[in-house]
Coordinates of C-alpha atoms and ligand atoms in Angstrom, one line a residue:
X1 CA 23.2 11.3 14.2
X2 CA 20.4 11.6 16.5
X3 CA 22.0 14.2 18.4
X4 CA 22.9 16.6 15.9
X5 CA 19.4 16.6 13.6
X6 CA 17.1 19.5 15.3
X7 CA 14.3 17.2 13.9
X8 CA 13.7 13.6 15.0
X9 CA 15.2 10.4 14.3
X10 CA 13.3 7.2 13.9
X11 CA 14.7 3.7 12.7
X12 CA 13.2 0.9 10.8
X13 CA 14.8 -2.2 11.7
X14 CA 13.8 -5.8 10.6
X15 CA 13.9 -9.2 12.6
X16 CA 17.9 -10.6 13.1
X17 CA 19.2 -13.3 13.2
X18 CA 18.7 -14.8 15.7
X19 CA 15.3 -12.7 16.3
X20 CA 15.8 -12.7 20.4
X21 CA 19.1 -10.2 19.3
X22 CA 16.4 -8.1 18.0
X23 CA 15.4 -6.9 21.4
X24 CA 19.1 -5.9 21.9
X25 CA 19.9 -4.4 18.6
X26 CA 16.5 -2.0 19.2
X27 CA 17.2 -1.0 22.9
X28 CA 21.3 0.0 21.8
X29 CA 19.1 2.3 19.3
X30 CA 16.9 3.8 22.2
X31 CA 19.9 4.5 23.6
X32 CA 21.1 5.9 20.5
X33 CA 18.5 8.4 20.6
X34 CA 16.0 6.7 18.4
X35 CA 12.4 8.8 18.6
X36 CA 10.6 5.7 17.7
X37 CA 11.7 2.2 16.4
X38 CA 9.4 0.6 13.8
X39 CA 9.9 -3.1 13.5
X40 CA 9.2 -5.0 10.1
X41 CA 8.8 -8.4 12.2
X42 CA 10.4 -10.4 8.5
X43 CA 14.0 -11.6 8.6
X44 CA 15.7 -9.8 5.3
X45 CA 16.1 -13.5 4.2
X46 CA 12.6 -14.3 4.3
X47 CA 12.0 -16.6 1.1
X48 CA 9.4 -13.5 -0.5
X49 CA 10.5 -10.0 0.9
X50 CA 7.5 -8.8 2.1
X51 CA 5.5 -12.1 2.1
X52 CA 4.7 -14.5 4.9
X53 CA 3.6 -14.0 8.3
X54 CA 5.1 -11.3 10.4
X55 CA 6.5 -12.4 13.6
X56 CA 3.9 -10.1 15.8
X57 CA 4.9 -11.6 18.9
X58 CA 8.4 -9.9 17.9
X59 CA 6.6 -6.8 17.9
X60 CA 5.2 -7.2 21.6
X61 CA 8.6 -8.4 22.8
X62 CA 9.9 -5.3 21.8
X63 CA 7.7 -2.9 22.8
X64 CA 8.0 -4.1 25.9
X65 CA 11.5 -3.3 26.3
X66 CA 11.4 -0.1 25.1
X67 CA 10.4 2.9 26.0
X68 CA 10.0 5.2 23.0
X69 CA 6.3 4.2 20.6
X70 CA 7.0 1.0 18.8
X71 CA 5.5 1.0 15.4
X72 CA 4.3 -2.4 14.5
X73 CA 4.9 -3.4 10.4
X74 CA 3.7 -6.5 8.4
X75 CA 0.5 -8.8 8.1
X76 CA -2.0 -6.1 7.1
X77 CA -4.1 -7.0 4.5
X78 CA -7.1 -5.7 5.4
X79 CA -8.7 -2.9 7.7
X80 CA -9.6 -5.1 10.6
X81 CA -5.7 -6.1 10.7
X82 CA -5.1 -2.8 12.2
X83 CA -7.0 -2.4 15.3
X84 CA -6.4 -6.6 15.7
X85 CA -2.4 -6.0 15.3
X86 CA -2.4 -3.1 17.6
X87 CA -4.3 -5.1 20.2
X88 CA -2.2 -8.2 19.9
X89 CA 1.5 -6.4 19.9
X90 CA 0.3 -3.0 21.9
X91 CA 2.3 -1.1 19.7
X92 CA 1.9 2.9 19.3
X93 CA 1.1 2.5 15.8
X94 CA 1.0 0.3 12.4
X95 CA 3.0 0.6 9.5
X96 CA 1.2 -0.7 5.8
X97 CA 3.2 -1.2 3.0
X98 CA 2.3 -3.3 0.1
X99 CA -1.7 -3.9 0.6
X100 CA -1.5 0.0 0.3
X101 CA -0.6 -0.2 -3.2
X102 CA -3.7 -2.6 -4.1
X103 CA -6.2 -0.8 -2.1
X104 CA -5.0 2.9 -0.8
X105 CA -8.3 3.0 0.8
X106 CA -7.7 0.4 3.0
X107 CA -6.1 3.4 5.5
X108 CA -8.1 5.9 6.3
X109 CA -6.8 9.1 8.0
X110 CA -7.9 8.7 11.2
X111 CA -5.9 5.4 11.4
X112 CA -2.4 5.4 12.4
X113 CA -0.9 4.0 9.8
X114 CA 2.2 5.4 7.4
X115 CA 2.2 4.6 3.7
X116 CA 5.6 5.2 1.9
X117 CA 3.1 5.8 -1.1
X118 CA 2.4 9.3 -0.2
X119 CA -0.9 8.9 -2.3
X120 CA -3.3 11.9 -2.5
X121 CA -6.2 12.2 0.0
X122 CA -8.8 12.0 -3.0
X123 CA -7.5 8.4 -2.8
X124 CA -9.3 7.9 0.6
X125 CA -12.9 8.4 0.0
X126 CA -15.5 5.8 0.7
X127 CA -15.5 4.1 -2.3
X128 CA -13.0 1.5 -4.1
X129 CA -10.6 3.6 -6.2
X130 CA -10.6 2.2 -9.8
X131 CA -7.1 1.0 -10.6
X132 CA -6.6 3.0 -14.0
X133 CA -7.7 6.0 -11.4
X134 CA -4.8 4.9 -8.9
X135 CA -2.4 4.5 -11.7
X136 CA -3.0 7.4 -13.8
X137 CA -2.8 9.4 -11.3
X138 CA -0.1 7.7 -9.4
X139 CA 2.3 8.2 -12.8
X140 CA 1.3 11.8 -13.0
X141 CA 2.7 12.1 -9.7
X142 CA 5.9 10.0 -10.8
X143 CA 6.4 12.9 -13.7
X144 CA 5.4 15.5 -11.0
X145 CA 8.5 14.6 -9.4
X146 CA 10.7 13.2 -11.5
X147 CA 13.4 10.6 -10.8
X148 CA 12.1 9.5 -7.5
X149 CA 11.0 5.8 -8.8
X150 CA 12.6 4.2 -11.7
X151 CA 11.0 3.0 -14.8
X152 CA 11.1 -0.8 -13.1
X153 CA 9.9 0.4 -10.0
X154 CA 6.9 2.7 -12.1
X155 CA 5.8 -0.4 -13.4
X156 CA 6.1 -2.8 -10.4
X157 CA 3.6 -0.1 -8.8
X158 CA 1.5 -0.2 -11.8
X159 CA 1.2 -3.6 -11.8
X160 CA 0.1 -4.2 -8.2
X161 CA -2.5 -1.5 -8.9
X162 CA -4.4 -3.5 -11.7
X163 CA -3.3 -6.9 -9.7
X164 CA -4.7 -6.2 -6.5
X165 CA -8.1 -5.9 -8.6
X166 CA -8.5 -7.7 -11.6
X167 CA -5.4 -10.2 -11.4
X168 CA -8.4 -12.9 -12.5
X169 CA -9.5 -11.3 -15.7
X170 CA -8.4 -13.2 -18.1
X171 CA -6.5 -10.0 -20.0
X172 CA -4.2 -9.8 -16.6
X173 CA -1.1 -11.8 -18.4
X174 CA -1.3 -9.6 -21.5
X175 CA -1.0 -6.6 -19.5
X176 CA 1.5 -7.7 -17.6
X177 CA 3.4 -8.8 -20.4
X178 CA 2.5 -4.8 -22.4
X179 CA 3.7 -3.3 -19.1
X180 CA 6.6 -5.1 -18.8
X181 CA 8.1 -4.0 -22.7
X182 CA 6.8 -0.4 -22.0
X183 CA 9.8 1.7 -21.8
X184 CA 8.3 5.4 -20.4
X185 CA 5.6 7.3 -18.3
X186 CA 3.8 7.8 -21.4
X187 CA 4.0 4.4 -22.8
X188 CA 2.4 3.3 -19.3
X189 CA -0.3 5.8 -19.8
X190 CA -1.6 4.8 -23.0
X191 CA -1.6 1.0 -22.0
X192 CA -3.9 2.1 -19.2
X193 CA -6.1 4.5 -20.8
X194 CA -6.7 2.3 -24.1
X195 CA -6.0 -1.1 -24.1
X196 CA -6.8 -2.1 -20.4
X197 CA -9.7 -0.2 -20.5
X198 CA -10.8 -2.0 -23.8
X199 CA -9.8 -5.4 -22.1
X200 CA -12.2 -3.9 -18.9
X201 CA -14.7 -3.4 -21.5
X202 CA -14.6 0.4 -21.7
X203 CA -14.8 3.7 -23.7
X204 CA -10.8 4.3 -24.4
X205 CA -9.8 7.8 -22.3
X206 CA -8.3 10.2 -23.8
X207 CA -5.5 12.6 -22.0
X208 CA -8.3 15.2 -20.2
X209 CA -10.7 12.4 -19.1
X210 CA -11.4 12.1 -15.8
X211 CA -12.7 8.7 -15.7
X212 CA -16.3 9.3 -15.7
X213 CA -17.9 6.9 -17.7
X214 CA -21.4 6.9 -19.4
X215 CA -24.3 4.3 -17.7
X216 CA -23.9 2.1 -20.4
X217 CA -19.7 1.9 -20.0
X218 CA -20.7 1.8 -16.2
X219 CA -22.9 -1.3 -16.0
X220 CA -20.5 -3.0 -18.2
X221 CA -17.5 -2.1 -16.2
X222 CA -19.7 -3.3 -13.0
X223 CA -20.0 -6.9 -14.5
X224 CA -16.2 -7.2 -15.5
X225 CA -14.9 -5.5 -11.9
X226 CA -17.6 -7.6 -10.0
X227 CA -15.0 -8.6 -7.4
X228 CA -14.7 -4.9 -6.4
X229 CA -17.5 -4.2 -5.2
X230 CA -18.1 -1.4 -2.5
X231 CA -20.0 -3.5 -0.6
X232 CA -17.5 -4.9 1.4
X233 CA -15.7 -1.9 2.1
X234 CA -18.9 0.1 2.8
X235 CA -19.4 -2.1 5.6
X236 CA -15.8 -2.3 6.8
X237 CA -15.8 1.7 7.2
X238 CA -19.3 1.7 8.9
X239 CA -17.8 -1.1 11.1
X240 CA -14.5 1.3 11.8
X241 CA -15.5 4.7 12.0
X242 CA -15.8 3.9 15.7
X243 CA -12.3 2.8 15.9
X244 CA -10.2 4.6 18.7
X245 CA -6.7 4.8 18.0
X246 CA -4.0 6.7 18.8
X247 CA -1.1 8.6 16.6
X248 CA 1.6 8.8 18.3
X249 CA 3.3 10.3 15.3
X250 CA 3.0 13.3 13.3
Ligands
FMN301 C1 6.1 0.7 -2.6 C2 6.9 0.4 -1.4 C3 8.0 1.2 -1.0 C4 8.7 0.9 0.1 N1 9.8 1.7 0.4 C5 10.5 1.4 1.5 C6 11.6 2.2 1.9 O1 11.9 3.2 1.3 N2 12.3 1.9 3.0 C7 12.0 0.8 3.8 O2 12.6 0.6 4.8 N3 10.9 0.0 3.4 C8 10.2 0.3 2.3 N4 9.2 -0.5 2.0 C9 8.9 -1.7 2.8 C10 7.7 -1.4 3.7 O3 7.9 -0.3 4.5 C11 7.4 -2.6 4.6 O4 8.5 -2.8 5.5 C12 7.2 -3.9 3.9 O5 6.4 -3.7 2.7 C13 6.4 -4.9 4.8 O6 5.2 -4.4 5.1 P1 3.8 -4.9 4.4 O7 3.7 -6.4 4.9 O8 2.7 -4.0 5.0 O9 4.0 -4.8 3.0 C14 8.4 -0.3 0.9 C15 7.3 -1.0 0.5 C16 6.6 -0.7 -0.6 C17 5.4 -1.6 -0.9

């Protein structure tokens, strides 16, 4: 396959069984012609998919065997996981998946780091991105492109968006619970721009809004999201800006 694509051809592999055959199965792949080999360091029977520690070491082990750039996946939850995971497995680059969905800005451009989410760049700025923001506009793209994520896989992403954010307030359960029985795009929509923003203690949107909110709505907002504040992630970028990595790929 590698051979005859004019463009090239990476692989995504996880840990096998047993994970020393790992280094084995990802050199016959080299050999293959693999461009790069990204390694999700979970075993596909690990008890929650994408849950539990990543076997980093793995990571090393392999990019010490190989010779194409190594892309490191699992364990970031945060921005200083990146620069520490590169460091520890000297891999050519990381790989985010779920934290991503909870907090797109946790990547920034400059970071080596691919996101199956394919969010928009208005996503990155410096702030925390509200999660009716992320979702609204994350559905928009969904009927943008139509039938590239199913209506359970719409409202897993949904879900994770509001989770990663306000998975304490105590209206969390009844919007999973409205999510789960919507049954389209729209539906989803009118969850978000309504109810959860009446649960968050805001001004309903209506279709054209953009989400601005008046200083009243704001300071009430403030005191329901109080565990998102910008602080934090203020200081992480400040921290990070400096950060000197390398993308290896495109
Ligand atoms: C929304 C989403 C979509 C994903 N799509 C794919 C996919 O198409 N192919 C794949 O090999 N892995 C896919 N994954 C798995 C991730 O690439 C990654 O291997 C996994 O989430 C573990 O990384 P994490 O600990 O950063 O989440 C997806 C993950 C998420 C959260």
């Amino acid at each position: 396959m590698a051979q005859s694509f004019t463009v090239p051809t990476s692989v995504k592999i996880r840990l096998c069984q047993p994970k020393s055959s790992t280094i084995d199965l990802a050199q016959r792949l080299e050999a293959c012609g693999a461009s790069w080999v990204t390694l999700h360091a979970r075993t596909v029977s690990a008890r929650r998919r994408r849950q539990g520690a990543a076997d980093l070491p793995m990571v090393k082990a392999i990019k010490e065997a190989l010779r194409v750039p190594v892309i490191s996946n699992g364990n970031v939850r945060l921005w200083d996981d990146i620069p520490a995971n590169l460091e520890l497995t000297g891999a050519d680059g990381v790989m985010v998946g779920e934290t991503l969905l909870g907090n797109p800005w946790c990547a920034l451009p400059s970071v080596p780091v691919i996101s199956y989410l394919k969010l928009p760049c208005s996503l990155f700025a410096k702030t925390v991105p509200d999660p009716v923001d992320i979702a609204l506009e994350y559905l928009g793209l969904c009927r943008q492109f139509p039938g590239t994520a199913s209506l359970a896989v719409m409202q897993t992403h949904v879900r994770h968006f509001v989770e990663f954010q306000c998975a304490r307030r105590p209206w969390f359960h009844k919007f999973r619970a409205a999510l789960g029985s919507t049954s389209s795009t729209e539906e989803m929509e009118k969850l978000l721009r309504t109810s959860v923003e009446q649960w968050r203690g805001r001004r309903p949107r209506g279709r054209d809004d953009d989400g601005t909110q008046s200083e009243l709505d704001v300071s009430v907002a403030n005191e329901e999201d109080s565990a998102a504040t910008t602080e934090g992630f203020d200081k992480e970028l400040r921290d990070h800006d400096a950060v000197d990595t390398t993308l290896l790929l495109g």
